[in-house]
Amino acid sequence: MCDKRKRQCVCLRQVYKSCLDGLLPSYQAFYRVCSRLTKHQSTLLSGQDKQLLVALAGMDVSVPHVAVVSLAVCCRALKLCKVPAAVLHAFDDIRLQPASQVVLGLPEHILAPHAQPSPNPVQLQMTTPFPVTLPECALPADFNKQHGLLAKPYKHLVHRAVLEQHMGEFKSFSTNPFQLNRKGIAHGSRTWQNSEKQVYLFLGYCHHYQQVSQPTLQLFLSSPLIAQYVSFHIAAGHSQLYIRNFLSCARCVLRWWQSKPGGNHPSFVEGLEWLQTLGLQVADQLPRPSKDPKGLADVGKWMSAPRLVHLIHGAELQSQDQMQQQGVTVETSRYMHDAALAAMTFSHLPPVRLSCIRSLVVPAYTGPCLYPDCKEPSCEGNRLSIMSESPLLMHIQLPHHKNARKWGKAVIEFDVPSDLAQLLHTYLGAPRKALLEHHLLIGDTCPYVFMDMHGRGFVAAAVLTLYWQKWLVSRGGVPMNPSMCRQVFVDERQSNNATAGPSNQGAAMVMGHSVKQWDKWYDMQYHPRLAQNAVDGMQSWRAAMLQSHPPAAPDLTLSSALHCGHVLVSDSEESRYQSCCSDSDIDIDLD
């Protein structure tokens, strides 16, 4: 292989690594840009070159369209993909590297030339003394909500070797099924994603606002930094739940440091107690804001159940009419997809959790379970199945839901109502095929029932939330979160004017919780409604008391010897009375 070809392989290796690190949207997106630049004249890698690329990057051999393009085209494509400048300089170094064999042997030195060794574990301890109060904090002039290390402005950091080492060890400590020096059970995939997000947000704050040039997990050992970060969140107006999630993540990081050699310093125990105290006081001083339907409606964040049902029903009818009149096009297919997604979220079913809707796979999928934490070899995942075509019968089974572990792995399953089944069956045919052909490359597919505007599943909850809000506004609704549909449904079912419908216990089971959780989390009018019902009930109680026959009144008449309501007492009784009064006065003064 010539040096130029080796440099091309190294360049593609770094492209693929950038995709894994999140610097590029996906390898397919980069390939499409390269194809447009070369007018679709790029060639594929040979088998030998692809094996080399796999050996260098750990690249999945099933990734299609591994193209060999010129290095100049590759750099132009990277600029169009908006890769940070520091990474572009790294690719320029690859292109101009004369000794390509050295580049092949030491690829990590390209992206991390100044990596420093891990800190000495024997010197581990927290910064003391611990702050006794939070410092004053005002938002800086250059305040940016996207201040995490994974945000675009900070992806240029090249000193990431120590941080990547720390994150790898912390992930293993948190997610290993059996980690006997860790308290509690292993973190699931979603819990780990939240912890990772909190870590990068804190390190991004330290890098941008505290001028820390090389952020690592060792910054969690600084209690003053944590106190300043909490004050920063308070100044930004973030909720107490957001801050407490960070403090919980900080405790997990400290326990990881405790498990390392030299982590038995007494300051770690004091630090864990300090973080717990800080979390309790944050919860006390920053109470959750009370929400009610009227207040949410005033700010455009609430729709009543009848209005939402009519809106979704209108979208269903219009999507079917457009499909009959215009045929199967990308536009009509997307319209039917959105109507089916809305119908699954609300109206036909008790509002199923969004995580279940996002992970629902099509009936034709025959691969393994896509749930990251699934350990059952025969599990089919959250699946939509077609039981029979005539008559049409569809079935949904949800083994992976939030309370699956608490319920003893009980599966939520039910037959789909006929109207919704007909809508889903129509969408899963030609319309869904048209969307896949439009968004994805030849040979690619999407196993999920619902997909975003790029033909990918809604892997991230935030993507589905934004997608739903835009669709709802386009239909004349308000930008309400899809998760609020659960509150809308419970508000109607628990109201005094609730219409005939499903049993509360059955509906709560489909929603993935219990009726008690309705009262605690979802019913926003629980307390005022109970109070008003109690006051209204008191009126009928009072009327019943007045209608009952009262007992005979006691005789309170006085003797004729007593005049003007005065009671005659003897001298001895008067003196005894005055003595008691004086004692009472003394008691009052002492109190």
Phi, psi and omega in degrees: 000134181285163182298322180297319180292324177295319179295324176297318179295318178296321179297315178293327177298317179290327175299312181296321178295323177294326176295319179292325180280354179088008179285335176240149180301311178193163178294325179297322179296318177297320180296320180297321178295316178298321181296321178293322181292325181264007180057041175060035179248014180284154182254164179269157176291147172286168181300319181294318179295321180293323177296321177297318180295323178294319180294325182283316191252355188065031187288140179292126183292345180275357179292121184279165170057053173279101191263146172258112179237166178293156181294328178295316178297322180298315180294322176296320179294323179295322178295320178294330177278002176061046175283142180305154185297322182297325178289323177299321177297325178297320178290325174297323177297321178297315184295324184264002183291120181284322183262083186295334181294326176294320178297319180295324183283329183232066184291332184291337181289348179286316184266344181223069185286342185241031181295137180255155181292162179294147181295156181293119184292342182291336184267016184288126172191158180276157179288125180236155359285158180284143178300138180265352175207163180278139179287157175290141183216131173243144181298132179292163182295328180264033182299132180226126180298327180267077184254004180288162180295337180273355177288158186302319182296344187242011179284355181281353183300129180254347180272072188241003184295314180294317180298317179296324177295315179298314183295324177295317179292319180294322178294316178298318179297324186275329189252351178299131181302320180238099177231092193285348174264017177241135177281137175086182182275171181289150176289136171283176183298319181290319178297320179294321178300318178294319179296316179298320178297316180296322179297312183291329176293317179295316180293324176296322175297315180297323182288317188275318187259341178248008175055041173273115187287326182231087182287132176223176179291351177292343178293339178290350177276357181261104178294324175299322178296319179296318179297318178294324180293320177296317176298324177299317179294320179297317179295329179281354178080024180282156185286161178293331178294321178297316182290320181293328175297320177295316181297324175296319177296321179297322177295322177297320179295320179296321178295327176294317177298324179298327183284349183276158177302131182087006183266021180263023181290141181300337182296336179291319177296315178297323180294320178296319177294321179297317179293321178295317177297319179297319179295319179295320181286328174296317179296327181282321185271342178239072182294156178294136178293135178287137181238142174218155183304321181295316179295321178292324178293326179295329180260011176074038181234019185212140173227140179289161181298314179300319181294319181291320179296316179296321180296315181291321179296321177297323178293323178298311181296318181293322179295321178291321177295317179296322179294323179287323184278318186256349182081188183274107173234172179297321182291311180293327178292318178295324179295318179290324176302314182293321178296319179294321178296317179294321180293329176287329183283324184205156172102292185280328185237154165304138189305105178288152178301143181297327179297326177288321179293319181294326184266007182288124182260159183284160180298331184282352182287128182240009182279187180289169178297134183268359178288126188299326186262010182286132180242005180271119183294333182261008183289137178259359179078184175288113194228143169258123185239148174257110183280324178203150180270326182219107355289155183291126178220119179243150186226141177240131174234133185233083177287338183251099175222175190298323185258021182299317180292320181292328181272011181069039180061029175291137184267135170273117181215149182194160174277140183282136176303152189299317181296316179292323179297320179295320178295315179294321180295320178294317181294323183289353179273239184297321181301315181293323177297321178295321178294319179296317179294329182282320188268327189253162176285165180297131180093343178275159179208173178231122183282348186272154180294317184247147186218158179276192184287356177250009179079017179251154177293157179282074183292321180264136181295325182296326180295316178294322179299312179296321180298314181296316181298316179297320180294319182294320178293321179296336178268006180092012178267198180246157182286067181269140177296144178297332178294338179291345177300330178292319176293321179298316181294312181295323179299321179287319183291329183267355183286165179288342181250030182295137178277168178296137183191203182290161174291147182298320182293318179292318179297319179296326180292318177296325178287347175091027177206208183232169179295328177300323178289335172303310183294327187276322190240323192259331181274099185281350177248023184299306184289311180296327180290317178296320179296315180293320177298323179293317179295317178297321179293333180296333182291318176292326177296318180295319179297322178294323178295322181289330181280341180286158181277118180288153176291162180297136182284142178290155180279112184252014181288148182260161178293152180292344179287344182262132182237148174061022176073013181266142179256131180273130179233157179277169180296321181294320179294324179294318180293322178294323178296315179296324178296319178295321180296319180294323176296320180295321179298320179297319180298319181296318179296321179294321178295000000 
